[in-house]
PDB file of C-alpha atoms in Angstrom:
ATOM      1  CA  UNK A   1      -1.808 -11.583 -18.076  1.00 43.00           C
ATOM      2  CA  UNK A   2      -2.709 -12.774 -15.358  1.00 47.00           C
ATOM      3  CA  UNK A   3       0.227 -12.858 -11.987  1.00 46.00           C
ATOM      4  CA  UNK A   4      -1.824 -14.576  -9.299  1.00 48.00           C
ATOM      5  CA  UNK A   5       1.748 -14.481  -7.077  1.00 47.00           C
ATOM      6  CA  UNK A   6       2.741 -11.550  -5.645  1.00 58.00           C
ATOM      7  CA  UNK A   7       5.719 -11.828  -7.311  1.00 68.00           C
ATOM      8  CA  UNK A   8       6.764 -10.533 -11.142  1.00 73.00           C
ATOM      9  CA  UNK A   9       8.339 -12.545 -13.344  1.00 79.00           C
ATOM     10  CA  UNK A  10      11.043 -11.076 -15.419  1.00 81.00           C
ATOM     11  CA  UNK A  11       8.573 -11.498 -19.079  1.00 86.00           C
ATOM     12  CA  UNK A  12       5.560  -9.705 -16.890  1.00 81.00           C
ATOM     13  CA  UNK A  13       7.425  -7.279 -15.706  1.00 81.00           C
ATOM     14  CA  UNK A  14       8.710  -6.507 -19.472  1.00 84.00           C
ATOM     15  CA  UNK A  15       5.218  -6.995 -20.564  1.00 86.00           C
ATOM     16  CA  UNK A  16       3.242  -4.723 -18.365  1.00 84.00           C
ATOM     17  CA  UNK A  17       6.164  -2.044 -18.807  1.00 85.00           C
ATOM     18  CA  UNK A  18       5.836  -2.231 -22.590  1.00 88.00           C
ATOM     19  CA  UNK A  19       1.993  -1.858 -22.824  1.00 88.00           C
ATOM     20  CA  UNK A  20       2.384   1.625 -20.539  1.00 86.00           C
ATOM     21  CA  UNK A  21       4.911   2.099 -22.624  1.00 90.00           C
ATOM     22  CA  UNK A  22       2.782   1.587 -25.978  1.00 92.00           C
ATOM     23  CA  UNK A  23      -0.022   3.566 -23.933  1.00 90.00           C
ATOM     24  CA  UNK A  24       1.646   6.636 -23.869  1.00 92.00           C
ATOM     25  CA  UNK A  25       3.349   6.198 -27.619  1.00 93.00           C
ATOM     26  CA  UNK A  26      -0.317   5.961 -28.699  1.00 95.00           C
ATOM     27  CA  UNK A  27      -1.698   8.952 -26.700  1.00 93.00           C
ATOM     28  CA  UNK A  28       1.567  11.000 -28.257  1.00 95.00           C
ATOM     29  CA  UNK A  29       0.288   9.683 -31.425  1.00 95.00           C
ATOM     30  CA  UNK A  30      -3.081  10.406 -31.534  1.00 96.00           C
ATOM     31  CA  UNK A  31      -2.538  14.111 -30.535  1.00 95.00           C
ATOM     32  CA  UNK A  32      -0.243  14.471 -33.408  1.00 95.00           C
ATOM     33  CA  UNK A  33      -2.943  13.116 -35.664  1.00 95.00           C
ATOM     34  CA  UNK A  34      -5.480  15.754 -34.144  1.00 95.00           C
ATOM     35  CA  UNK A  35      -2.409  18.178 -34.314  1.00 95.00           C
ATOM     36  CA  UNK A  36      -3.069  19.069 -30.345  1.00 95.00           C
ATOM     37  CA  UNK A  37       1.134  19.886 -30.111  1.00 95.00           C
ATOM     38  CA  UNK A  38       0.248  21.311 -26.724  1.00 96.00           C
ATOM     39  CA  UNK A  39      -1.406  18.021 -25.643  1.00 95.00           C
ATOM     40  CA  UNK A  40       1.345  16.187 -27.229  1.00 96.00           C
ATOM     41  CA  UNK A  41       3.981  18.575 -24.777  1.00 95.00           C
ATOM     42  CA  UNK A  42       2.097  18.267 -21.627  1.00 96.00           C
ATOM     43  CA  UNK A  43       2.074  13.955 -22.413  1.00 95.00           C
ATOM     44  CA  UNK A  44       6.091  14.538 -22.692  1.00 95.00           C
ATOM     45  CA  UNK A  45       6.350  16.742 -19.668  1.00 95.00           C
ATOM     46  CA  UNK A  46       4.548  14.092 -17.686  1.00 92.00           C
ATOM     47  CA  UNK A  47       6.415  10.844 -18.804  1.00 93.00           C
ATOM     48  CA  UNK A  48       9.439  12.552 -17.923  1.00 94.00           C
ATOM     49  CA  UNK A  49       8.498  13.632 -14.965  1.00 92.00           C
ATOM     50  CA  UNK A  50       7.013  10.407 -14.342  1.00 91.00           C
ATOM     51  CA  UNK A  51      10.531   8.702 -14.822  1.00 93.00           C
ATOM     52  CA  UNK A  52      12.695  11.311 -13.006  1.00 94.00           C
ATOM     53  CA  UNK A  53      10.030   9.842  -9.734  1.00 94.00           C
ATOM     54  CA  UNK A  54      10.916   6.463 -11.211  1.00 94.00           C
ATOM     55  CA  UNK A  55      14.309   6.736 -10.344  1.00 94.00           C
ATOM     56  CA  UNK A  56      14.289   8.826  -7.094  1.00 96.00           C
ATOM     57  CA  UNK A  57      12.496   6.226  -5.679  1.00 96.00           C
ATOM     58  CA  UNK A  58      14.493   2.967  -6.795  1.00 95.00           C
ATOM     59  CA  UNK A  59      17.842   5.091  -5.450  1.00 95.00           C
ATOM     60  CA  UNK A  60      16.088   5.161  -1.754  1.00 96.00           C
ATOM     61  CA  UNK A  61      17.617   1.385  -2.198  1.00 96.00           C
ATOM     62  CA  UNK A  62      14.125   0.609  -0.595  1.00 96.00           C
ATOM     63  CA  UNK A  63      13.973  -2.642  -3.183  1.00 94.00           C
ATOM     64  CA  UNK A  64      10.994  -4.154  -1.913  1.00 95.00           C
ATOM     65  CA  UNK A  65       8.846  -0.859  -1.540  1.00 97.00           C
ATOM     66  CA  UNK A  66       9.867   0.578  -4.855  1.00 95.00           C
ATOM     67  CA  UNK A  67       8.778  -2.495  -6.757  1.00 93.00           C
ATOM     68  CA  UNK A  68       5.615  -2.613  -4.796  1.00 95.00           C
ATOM     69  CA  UNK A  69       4.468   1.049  -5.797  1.00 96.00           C
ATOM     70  CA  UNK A  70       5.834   0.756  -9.536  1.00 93.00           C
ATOM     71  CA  UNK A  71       3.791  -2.301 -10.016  1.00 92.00           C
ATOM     72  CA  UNK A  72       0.198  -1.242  -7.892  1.00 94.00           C
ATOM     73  CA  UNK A  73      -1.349  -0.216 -10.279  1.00 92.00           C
ATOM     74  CA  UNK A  74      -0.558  -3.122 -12.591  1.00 90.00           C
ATOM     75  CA  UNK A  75      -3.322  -5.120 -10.610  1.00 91.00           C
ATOM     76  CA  UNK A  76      -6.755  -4.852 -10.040  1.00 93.00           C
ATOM     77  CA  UNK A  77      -7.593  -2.149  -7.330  1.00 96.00           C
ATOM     78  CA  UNK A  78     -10.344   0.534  -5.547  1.00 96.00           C
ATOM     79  CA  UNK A  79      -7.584   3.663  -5.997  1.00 97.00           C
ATOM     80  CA  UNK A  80      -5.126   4.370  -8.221  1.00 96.00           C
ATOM     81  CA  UNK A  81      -1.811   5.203  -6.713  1.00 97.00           C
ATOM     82  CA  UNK A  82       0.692   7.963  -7.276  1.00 96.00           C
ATOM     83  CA  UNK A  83       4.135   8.572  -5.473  1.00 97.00           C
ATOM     84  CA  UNK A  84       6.891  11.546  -5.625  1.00 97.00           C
ATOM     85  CA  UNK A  85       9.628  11.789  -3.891  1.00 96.00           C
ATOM     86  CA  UNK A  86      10.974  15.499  -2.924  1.00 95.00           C
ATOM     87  CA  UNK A  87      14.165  16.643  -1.750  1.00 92.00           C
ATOM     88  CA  UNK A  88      17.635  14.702  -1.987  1.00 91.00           C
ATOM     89  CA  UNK A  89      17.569  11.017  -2.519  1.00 91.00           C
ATOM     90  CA  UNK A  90      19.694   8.953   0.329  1.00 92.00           C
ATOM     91  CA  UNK A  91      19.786   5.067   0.869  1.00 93.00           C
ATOM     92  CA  UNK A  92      17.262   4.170   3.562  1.00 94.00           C
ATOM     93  CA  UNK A  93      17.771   0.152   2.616  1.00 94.00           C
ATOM     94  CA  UNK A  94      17.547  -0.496   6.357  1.00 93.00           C
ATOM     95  CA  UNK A  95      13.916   0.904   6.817  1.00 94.00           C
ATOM     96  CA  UNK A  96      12.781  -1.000   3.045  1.00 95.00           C
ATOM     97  CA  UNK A  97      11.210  -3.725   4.900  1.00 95.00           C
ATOM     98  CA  UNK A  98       9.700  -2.762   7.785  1.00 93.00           C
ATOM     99  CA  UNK A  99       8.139   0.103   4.982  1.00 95.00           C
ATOM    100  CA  UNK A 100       7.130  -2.347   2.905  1.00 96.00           C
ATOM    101  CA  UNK A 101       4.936  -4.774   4.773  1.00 95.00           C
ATOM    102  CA  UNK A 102       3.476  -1.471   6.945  1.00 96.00           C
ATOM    103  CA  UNK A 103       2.458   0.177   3.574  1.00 97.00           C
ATOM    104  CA  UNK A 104       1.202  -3.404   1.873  1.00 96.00           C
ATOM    105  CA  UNK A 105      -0.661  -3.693   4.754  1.00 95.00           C
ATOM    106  CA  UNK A 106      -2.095  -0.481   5.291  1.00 97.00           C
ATOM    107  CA  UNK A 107      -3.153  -0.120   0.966  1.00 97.00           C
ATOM    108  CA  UNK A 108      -4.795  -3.819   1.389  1.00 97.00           C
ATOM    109  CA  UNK A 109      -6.568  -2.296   4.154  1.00 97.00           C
ATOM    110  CA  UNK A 110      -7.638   1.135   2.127  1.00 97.00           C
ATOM    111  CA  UNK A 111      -8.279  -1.321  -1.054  1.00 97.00           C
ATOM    112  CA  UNK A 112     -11.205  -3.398   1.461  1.00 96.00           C
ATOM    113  CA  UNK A 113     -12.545  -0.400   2.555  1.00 97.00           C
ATOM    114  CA  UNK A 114     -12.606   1.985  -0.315  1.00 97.00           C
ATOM    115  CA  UNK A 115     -16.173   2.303  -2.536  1.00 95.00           C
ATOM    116  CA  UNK A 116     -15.444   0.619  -5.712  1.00 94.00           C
ATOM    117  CA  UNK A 117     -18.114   2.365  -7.515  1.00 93.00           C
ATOM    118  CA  UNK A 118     -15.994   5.654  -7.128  1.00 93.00           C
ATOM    119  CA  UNK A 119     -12.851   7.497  -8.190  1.00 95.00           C
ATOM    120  CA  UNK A 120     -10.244   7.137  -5.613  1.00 97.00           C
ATOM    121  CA  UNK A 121      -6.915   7.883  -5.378  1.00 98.00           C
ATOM    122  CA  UNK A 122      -4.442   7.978  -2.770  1.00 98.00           C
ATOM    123  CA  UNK A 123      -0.848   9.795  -2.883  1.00 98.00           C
ATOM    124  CA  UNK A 124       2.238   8.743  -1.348  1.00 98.00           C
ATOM    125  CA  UNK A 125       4.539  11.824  -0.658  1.00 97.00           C
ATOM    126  CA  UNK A 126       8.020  10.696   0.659  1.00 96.00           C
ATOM    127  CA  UNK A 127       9.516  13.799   1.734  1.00 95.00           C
ATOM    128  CA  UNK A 128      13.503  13.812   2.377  1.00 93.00           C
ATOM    129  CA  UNK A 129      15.189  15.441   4.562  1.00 82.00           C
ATOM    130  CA  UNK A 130      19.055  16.094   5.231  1.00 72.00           C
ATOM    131  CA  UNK A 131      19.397  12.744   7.012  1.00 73.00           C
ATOM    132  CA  UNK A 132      17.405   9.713   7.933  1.00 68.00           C
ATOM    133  CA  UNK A 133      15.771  11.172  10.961  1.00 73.00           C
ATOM    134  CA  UNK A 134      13.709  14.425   8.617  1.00 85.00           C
ATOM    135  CA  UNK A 135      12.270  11.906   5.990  1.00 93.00           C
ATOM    136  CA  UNK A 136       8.878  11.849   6.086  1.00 94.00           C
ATOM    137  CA  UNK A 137       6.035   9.739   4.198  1.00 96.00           C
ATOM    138  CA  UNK A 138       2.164  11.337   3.598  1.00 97.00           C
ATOM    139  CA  UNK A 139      -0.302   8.944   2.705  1.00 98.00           C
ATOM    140  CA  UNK A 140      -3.160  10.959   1.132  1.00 98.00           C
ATOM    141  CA  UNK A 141      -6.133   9.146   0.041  1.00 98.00           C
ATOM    142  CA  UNK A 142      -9.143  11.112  -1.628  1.00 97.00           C
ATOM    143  CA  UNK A 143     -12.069   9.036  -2.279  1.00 97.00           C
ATOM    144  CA  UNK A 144     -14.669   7.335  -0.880  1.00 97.00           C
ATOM    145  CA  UNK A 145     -14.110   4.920   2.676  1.00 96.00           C
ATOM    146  CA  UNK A 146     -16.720   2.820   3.567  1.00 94.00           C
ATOM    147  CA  UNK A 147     -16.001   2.161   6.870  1.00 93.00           C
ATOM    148  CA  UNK A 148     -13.867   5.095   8.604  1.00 96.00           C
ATOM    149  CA  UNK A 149     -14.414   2.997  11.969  1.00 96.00           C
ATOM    150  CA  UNK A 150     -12.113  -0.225  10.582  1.00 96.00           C
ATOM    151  CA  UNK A 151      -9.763   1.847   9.209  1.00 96.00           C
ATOM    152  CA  UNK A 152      -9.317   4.068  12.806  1.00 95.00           C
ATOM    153  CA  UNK A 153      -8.816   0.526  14.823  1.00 95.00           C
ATOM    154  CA  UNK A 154      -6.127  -0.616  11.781  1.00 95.00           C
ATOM    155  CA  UNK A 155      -3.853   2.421  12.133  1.00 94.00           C
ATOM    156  CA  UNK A 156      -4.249   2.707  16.060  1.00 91.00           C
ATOM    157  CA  UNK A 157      -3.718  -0.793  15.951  1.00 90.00           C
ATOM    158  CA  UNK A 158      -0.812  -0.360  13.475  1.00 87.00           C
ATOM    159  CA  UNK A 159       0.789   2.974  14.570  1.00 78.00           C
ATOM    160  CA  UNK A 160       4.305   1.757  16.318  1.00 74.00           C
ATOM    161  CA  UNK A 161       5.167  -0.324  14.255  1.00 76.00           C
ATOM    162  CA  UNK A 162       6.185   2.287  11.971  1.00 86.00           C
ATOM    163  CA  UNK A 163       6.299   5.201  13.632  1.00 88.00           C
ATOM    164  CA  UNK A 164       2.875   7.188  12.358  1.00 91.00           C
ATOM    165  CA  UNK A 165       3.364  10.673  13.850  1.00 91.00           C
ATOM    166  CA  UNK A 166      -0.792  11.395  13.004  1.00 92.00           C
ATOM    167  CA  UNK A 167      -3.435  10.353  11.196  1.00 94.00           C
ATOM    168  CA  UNK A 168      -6.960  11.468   9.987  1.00 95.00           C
ATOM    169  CA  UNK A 169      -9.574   9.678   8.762  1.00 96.00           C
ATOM    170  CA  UNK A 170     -13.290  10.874   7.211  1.00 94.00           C
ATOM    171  CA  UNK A 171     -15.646   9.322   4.797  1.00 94.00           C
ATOM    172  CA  UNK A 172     -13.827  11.246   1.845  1.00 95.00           C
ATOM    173  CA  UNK A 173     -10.542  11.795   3.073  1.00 95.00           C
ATOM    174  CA  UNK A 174      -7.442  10.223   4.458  1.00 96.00           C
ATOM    175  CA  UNK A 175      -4.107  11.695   5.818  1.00 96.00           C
ATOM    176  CA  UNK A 176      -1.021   9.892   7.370  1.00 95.00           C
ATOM    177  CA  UNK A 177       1.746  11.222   8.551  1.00 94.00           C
ATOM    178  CA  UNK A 178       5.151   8.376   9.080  1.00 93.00           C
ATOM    179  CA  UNK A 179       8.360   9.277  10.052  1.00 92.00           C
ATOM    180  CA  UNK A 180      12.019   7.191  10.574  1.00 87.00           C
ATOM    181  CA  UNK A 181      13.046   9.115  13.167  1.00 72.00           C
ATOM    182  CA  UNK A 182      11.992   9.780  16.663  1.00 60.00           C
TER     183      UNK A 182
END
């Protein structure tokens, strides 16, 4: 399967969906076979907690950056990605694009840069609060960069366009700090 546009299709987007899908059935299955019920629990616990972030983020009615995280890790990449949303979900449509192309920008970056021959991960923490001024997003990248240097000129290059209160970068670590309001 094989999407060289950065676009989905309707059929890939059904396809990649049901092969997580199938993933986790089998995983739920197999622990049943082994009768590990707590296993099988914990599998639940995290699908549905997996869906409940799902759906916080596609009611930010950020369209553009909500597809882009749900379907990361559908492609080929040096991290795996993970996203939760706390607090109360409001519509911040108006900020989806200028989000967007920031954060596709700034994980294409992270993706050149990261050692492929290691486990990294980076979490995206969007962190709501009681209007559009208090929500906040962490990037959190754990891992191995290659070159902390490149990624210190991208983000000081990079900083107003989005508003990135502070940043930190080391050889294992990564934390950024992006606000919408002032």
């Amino acid at each position: 399967m094989k999407n060289k546009n950065s676009e989905w299709n309707v059929v890939d987007l059904l396809s990649h969906s049901r092969h997580d899908w199938m993933n986790k059935l089998q995983l739920i299955k197999g622990n049943l076979s082994l009768q590990k019920f707590d296993r099988v629990h914990e599998i639940i616990e995290e699908v549905i907690i997996e869906s409940q972030q799902e759906s916080k983020l596609c009611n930010l009615k950020m369209s553009a950056f909500a597809s882009y995280l749900m379907t990361f890790n559908w492609k080929q990449h040096h991290f795996q990605l993970e996203y939760e949303i706390l607090g109360d979900v409001l519509s911040l449509e108006e900020y989806d694009m200028a989000v967007s192309q920031w954060t596709k920008s700034l994980l294409e970056t992270i993706d050149q840069l990261a050692e492929i021959t290691h486990d990294n991960h980076l979490m995206i923490t969007i962190d709501i609060g009681s209007n559009e001024d208090d929500v906040r997003f962490f990037f959190d990248f754990n891992g191995i960069i290659k070159e902390t240097e490149t990624l210190i000129s991208w983000l000081s290059k990079h900083h107003e366009k989005i508003n990135v209160k502070e940043f930190e970068v080391n050889t294992y670590e990564v934390a950024i700090v992006v606000s919408l309001g002032t």
